[in-house]
Amino acid sequence: MSSRTPRLILVHEPERACVDRLVADGHAPERAAEIAFYLAQSTDLAQEFDMLAGACRARGLSFAPVLLDDAAKALAGEDPGTTLVWTLTDGIAYFRGGAAPALARLGGFKTIGADDSLFALCQDKFRSGAVLGALGLPVPRAGLARDGKWLVKPPASAAGWFVKPNRLGAKIGIWPDSRSDDLGHALELSRRVFAAYRDDVVVQPYVAGRNVRASFLGLTPQVGVEALGVAYVDSGADFQTMADSLALYGETGEAAKSAGHYTEPELVAVADIQPAADARVRAIAGRLMSGLGLRDVFSIDLRVEADDTIHLIEFEVCPGLPCFDFRAYCRQQWGLELADAMAETAASRLSGPDRRV
């Protein structure tokens, strides 16, 4: 039954459901678990659903977490005039979260985040890189390989190349040898990735610099790039591997914490050290918002060199909300813990004259 009480519905795809589906499709259980790990924010945020419900109640909203597989049925019983849909996890290939904003649009619901076309684009790194390049943004050119064969040859690079999966939703290189000085080795990596994950690989010229994460949450619809949080993410390594990621989030992250092996990378504001680079990152974010359509909540990963040269690596329409860096951003930018920041964002879209679809 529809309710007149403003309502936030958070649609999410859990790790376990993804693992079971991938195993049923023939993936090895260990590989399926690694793939599903990128849904770890569903695992982590589920522990805070009660807090999020309380934060919503304090602002006159009701809250309902909805499993992706139940989303169509759940939305069918809601009032589009008073219901806001927030999709926690993206995906069109291994993950299926991109179906949620499409369902919301089909039902005429208001949404938090980019439109559903970007949920598809962001997971395909080769295609998204082509679009970002067409917008004039500083993204490294890329080649594409599948199981040891070039689909598109990469550009020459005196610094070597970086090899990463195309659709696994990550910038990581999977293994420590993902930076390569030899294109033959890059093709070998493509064979390994295809055998393990059935994915293509993007092969980009290696770019130097420090890893930077730019986070954005529009607490109100009027907020722009001035609310972007731009920070170095220093883990002590040049790039993140699968093993590094597994130690930070989800069930494996909890195990690492229990074993005393969990160490969060250090976050340092880019503006404090390289103000010119900070300004350039904000300009890039502005271009992504105006030219690509990012809005409400997103993150951008970049490499920043000492001379303020910026390399745009990727964007995410479903940033890891419960991850350490986004929590730190909410506290620093908005003075709020994650649950209150999410509830406040939802309330601003569901009340007052500034509501938008």
XYZ file of C-alpha atoms in Angstrom:
357
model
C 0.000 0.000 0.000
C 1.305 3.457 -0.880
C 2.212 5.803 1.938
C 2.173 9.564 2.081
C 5.136 9.539 4.430
C 8.277 10.418 2.422
C 10.248 7.211 2.001
C 13.847 6.340 1.148
C 14.356 2.962 -0.522
C 17.938 1.734 -0.672
C 18.367 -0.985 -3.307
C 21.402 -3.202 -2.899
C 22.827 -6.458 -4.266
C 24.400 -8.618 -1.527
C 27.698 -10.448 -1.933
C 26.227 -13.882 -1.161
C 23.486 -13.621 -3.803
C 26.101 -12.625 -6.371
C 28.405 -15.517 -5.397
C 25.591 -18.047 -5.705
C 24.568 -16.702 -9.103
C 28.148 -16.708 -10.441
C 28.835 -20.240 -9.184
C 25.595 -21.419 -10.813
C 26.924 -19.858 -14.029
C 30.088 -21.958 -13.825
C 32.559 -19.659 -12.067
C 34.910 -21.288 -9.570
C 33.727 -20.533 -5.996
C 36.973 -18.741 -5.061
C 36.858 -16.560 -8.161
C 33.151 -15.877 -7.650
C 33.888 -14.694 -4.106
C 36.596 -12.358 -5.397
C 34.253 -10.910 -8.014
C 31.416 -10.464 -5.523
C 33.787 -8.712 -3.136
C 33.125 -5.492 -5.057
C 29.654 -5.573 -3.507
C 31.191 -5.454 -0.028
C 29.589 -2.112 0.751
C 26.263 -3.986 0.895
C 27.776 -6.220 3.569
C 29.262 -3.309 5.491
C 26.290 -0.927 5.292
C 23.763 -3.597 6.288
C 25.200 -3.394 9.807
C 24.040 0.234 9.936
C 20.527 -0.065 8.526
C 19.029 0.541 11.982
C 21.103 3.708 12.345
C 20.043 4.847 8.886
C 16.393 4.158 9.717
C 16.723 6.264 12.870
C 18.413 9.102 10.987
C 15.572 9.045 8.458
C 12.890 9.064 11.159
C 14.521 12.102 12.731
C 13.940 13.902 9.427
C 10.381 12.718 8.868
C 11.217 9.909 6.456
C 10.699 6.169 6.531
C 13.487 3.873 5.360
C 13.456 0.503 3.625
C 16.506 -1.474 2.482
C 15.473 -3.625 -0.494
C 17.364 -6.534 -2.032
C 17.923 -6.074 -5.755
C 16.009 -9.238 -6.611
C 12.987 -7.861 -4.729
C 13.177 -4.334 -6.154
C 10.547 -4.646 -8.897
C 7.951 -6.018 -6.478
C 8.844 -3.519 -3.737
C 8.615 -0.479 -6.030
C 5.300 -1.650 -7.457
C 3.706 -0.927 -4.097
C 5.177 2.544 -3.581
C 3.957 6.050 -4.370
C 6.251 7.743 -6.932
C 5.285 11.125 -5.531
C 6.738 10.436 -2.086
C 9.386 7.768 -2.692
C 13.087 8.241 -3.392
C 15.242 5.385 -4.745
C 18.954 5.235 -3.882
C 20.907 2.483 -5.646
C 23.860 1.321 -3.563
C 25.590 -0.975 -6.054
C 26.069 -0.635 -9.817
C 26.641 -3.179 -12.540
C 25.539 -4.577 -15.883
C 27.887 -7.565 -16.194
C 28.974 -9.467 -13.071
C 26.779 -7.207 -10.955
C 23.232 -6.141 -11.768
C 22.613 -3.010 -9.714
C 22.212 -0.940 -12.857
C 18.725 -2.433 -13.141
C 17.546 -0.466 -10.085
C 17.728 3.097 -11.464
C 16.184 1.811 -14.700
C 13.284 0.349 -12.718
C 12.962 3.609 -10.814
C 12.796 5.598 -14.042
C 10.247 3.180 -15.466
C 8.055 3.722 -12.403
C 8.492 7.495 -12.324
C 10.383 7.547 -9.023
C 12.823 10.199 -7.910
C 16.369 8.926 -7.598
C 19.655 9.736 -5.927
C 22.601 9.547 -8.303
C 23.312 9.603 -12.012
C 20.867 8.348 -14.604
C 20.877 4.657 -15.447
C 22.975 5.021 -18.604
C 25.998 5.941 -16.483
C 25.487 2.881 -14.293
C 26.218 0.885 -17.436
C 29.030 3.059 -18.747
C 31.105 3.244 -15.567
C 31.568 -0.526 -15.317
C 33.062 -0.802 -18.814
C 36.425 0.897 -18.429
C 37.348 0.802 -22.116
C 34.112 2.432 -23.267
C 34.023 4.930 -20.429
C 37.620 5.907 -21.195
C 36.658 6.593 -24.798
C 33.807 8.843 -23.663
C 35.998 10.684 -21.155
C 38.608 11.235 -23.836
C 35.960 12.628 -26.190
C 35.052 15.130 -23.453
C 38.650 16.339 -23.487
C 39.484 14.923 -20.067
C 43.010 13.685 -19.220
C 42.354 9.947 -19.275
C 45.171 7.626 -20.452
C 44.536 6.091 -23.864
C 43.954 2.363 -23.722
C 44.243 -0.884 -25.602
C 41.918 -3.831 -25.075
C 42.865 -7.515 -24.996
C 40.860 -10.720 -24.604
C 42.450 -14.025 -23.687
C 45.826 -13.236 -25.233
C 44.592 -11.402 -28.339
C 44.476 -7.685 -29.041
C 41.081 -6.209 -29.809
C 42.659 -2.751 -29.798
C 46.420 -2.329 -29.548
C 47.624 0.029 -26.807
C 49.692 3.132 -27.554
C 53.467 3.058 -27.204
C 54.775 3.896 -23.739
C 58.341 4.465 -22.581
C 57.174 3.977 -18.985
C 55.527 0.619 -19.664
C 51.865 -0.282 -19.258
C 49.286 -1.006 -16.589
C 46.930 -3.955 -17.040
C 43.546 -4.147 -15.305
C 40.229 -5.920 -15.798
C 37.737 -4.094 -17.970
C 34.405 -4.807 -16.256
C 35.119 -5.861 -12.685
C 34.358 -2.376 -11.439
C 37.869 -1.695 -10.196
C 40.997 0.218 -11.010
C 43.139 -2.452 -9.357
C 45.617 -4.592 -11.234
C 44.661 -7.894 -9.547
C 48.273 -9.101 -9.206
C 51.575 -7.433 -8.209
C 52.941 -7.840 -11.755
C 50.102 -5.839 -13.312
C 52.545 -3.086 -14.210
C 54.430 -4.418 -17.207
C 57.345 -3.308 -19.395
C 56.486 -5.901 -22.024
C 53.348 -6.122 -24.147
C 53.856 -9.866 -24.392
C 53.498 -10.015 -20.623
C 50.402 -7.805 -20.886
C 48.846 -10.411 -23.182
C 49.789 -13.141 -20.713
C 48.016 -11.176 -17.988
C 44.968 -10.995 -20.260
C 44.996 -14.794 -20.479
C 45.171 -15.088 -16.699
C 42.350 -12.579 -16.183
C 40.181 -14.308 -18.792
C 40.797 -17.738 -17.257
C 40.021 -16.512 -13.750
C 37.228 -13.996 -14.367
C 36.131 -14.269 -18.042
C 36.998 -10.602 -18.495
C 38.902 -8.521 -21.011
C 41.763 -6.314 -19.873
C 42.411 -2.636 -20.422
C 46.085 -1.911 -21.157
C 47.031 1.710 -20.532
C 50.366 3.520 -20.537
C 51.648 3.561 -16.966
C 51.248 7.002 -15.410
C 53.239 8.216 -12.432
C 51.968 10.137 -9.446
C 50.177 9.717 -6.147
C 46.762 8.075 -5.920
C 43.967 10.565 -5.311
C 40.300 10.019 -4.511
C 37.736 12.764 -5.056
C 34.453 12.160 -3.201
C 31.160 13.967 -3.624
C 27.833 13.956 -1.794
C 25.353 16.685 -2.636
C 23.656 17.238 0.705
C 21.302 19.609 -1.126
C 20.564 19.771 -4.867
C 22.305 23.160 -5.152
C 25.729 21.873 -4.059
C 28.516 21.956 -6.657
C 32.213 21.143 -6.939
C 32.986 23.317 -3.920
C 31.741 20.351 -1.832
C 34.159 17.897 -3.477
C 36.612 16.248 -1.101
C 39.998 15.685 -2.781
C 42.537 13.579 -0.894
C 45.684 11.576 -1.461
C 45.108 7.929 -0.559
C 48.542 6.741 0.520
C 48.774 3.022 1.246
C 52.523 2.730 0.746
C 52.069 0.864 -2.555
C 52.092 2.179 -6.109
C 48.758 0.550 -6.897
C 46.157 -1.637 -5.238
C 45.995 -5.377 -5.883
C 43.131 -7.773 -5.307
C 44.754 -8.890 -2.040
C 45.046 -5.268 -0.857
C 41.367 -4.643 -1.532
C 40.219 -7.834 0.156
C 41.938 -6.715 3.356
C 39.922 -3.490 3.559
C 36.230 -4.222 3.075
C 33.412 -6.703 3.536
C 33.692 -10.079 5.246
C 37.389 -10.430 4.425
C 38.022 -6.948 5.767
C 36.305 -7.877 9.036
C 38.512 -10.957 9.259
C 41.592 -8.803 8.658
C 40.501 -6.469 11.459
C 39.998 -9.385 13.835
C 43.455 -10.727 12.981
C 45.061 -7.320 13.437
C 46.049 -7.061 9.765
C 43.823 -4.116 8.882
C 45.516 -0.805 8.118
C 43.654 2.073 6.536
C 45.569 4.105 3.962
C 46.419 7.624 5.055
C 44.234 10.449 3.746
C 45.804 13.885 3.159
C 44.005 16.826 1.553
C 45.526 17.600 -1.853
C 44.841 21.322 -1.339
C 47.240 21.363 1.618
C 50.177 20.262 -0.551
C 49.272 20.916 -4.201
C 46.580 23.603 -4.366
C 46.919 23.945 -8.133
C 46.301 20.218 -8.550
C 43.278 20.461 -6.260
C 41.849 23.195 -8.475
C 42.426 21.084 -11.587
C 40.688 18.078 -10.031
C 37.686 20.274 -9.218
C 37.611 21.498 -12.814
C 37.615 17.887 -14.011
C 34.758 17.084 -11.634
C 32.832 20.073 -12.942
C 33.275 18.824 -16.483
C 32.066 15.366 -15.445
C 28.999 16.898 -13.836
C 28.129 19.163 -16.752
C 29.292 17.033 -19.677
C 28.696 13.502 -18.441
C 25.864 13.968 -15.964
C 27.396 12.928 -12.660
C 25.345 14.248 -9.741
C 24.301 13.687 -6.141
C 26.886 11.073 -5.150
C 30.013 9.869 -6.939
C 33.756 9.426 -6.685
C 36.681 9.929 -9.049
C 40.063 8.187 -8.981
C 43.098 10.033 -10.299
C 46.896 10.085 -10.320
C 48.519 13.421 -9.491
C 52.155 14.091 -10.387
C 54.484 16.427 -8.496
C 54.214 19.046 -11.257
C 50.393 19.074 -10.890
C 49.807 16.942 -13.983
C 46.502 15.101 -13.540
C 45.572 11.688 -14.916
C 41.895 10.722 -14.657
C 41.669 6.981 -14.071
C 37.949 6.337 -13.562
C 34.681 7.527 -12.044
C 32.176 5.636 -9.905
C 28.445 6.348 -9.685
C 28.184 4.074 -6.624
C 31.170 4.990 -4.449
C 31.887 2.832 -1.434
C 29.747 4.759 1.038
C 30.738 2.763 4.148
C 34.444 2.799 3.190
C 36.888 4.724 5.384
C 37.520 7.464 2.825
C 33.865 8.336 2.194
C 33.103 8.335 5.922
C 36.040 10.688 6.459
C 34.734 12.922 3.678
C 31.251 13.124 5.259
C 32.757 14.084 8.612
C 35.133 16.666 7.187
C 32.871 18.253 4.574
C 29.497 17.988 6.281
C 30.278 17.346 9.949
C 28.047 14.257 9.813
C 28.446 10.534 10.234
C 27.458 8.466 7.224
C 23.883 7.585 8.254
C 22.996 11.213 8.993
C 24.643 12.418 5.783
C 22.625 9.929 3.708
C 19.364 10.754 5.504
C 19.933 14.489 5.142
C 20.621 14.083 1.429
C 17.434 12.066 0.977
C 15.356 14.553 2.988
C 16.572 17.453 0.852
C 15.280 15.674 -2.273
C 11.911 14.766 -0.769
C 10.881 18.072 0.796
C 10.702 21.750 -0.087
C 10.525 23.577 -3.416
C 13.862 22.216 -4.641
C 12.700 18.666 -5.216
C 13.795 17.265 -8.556
C 13.378 14.034 -10.468
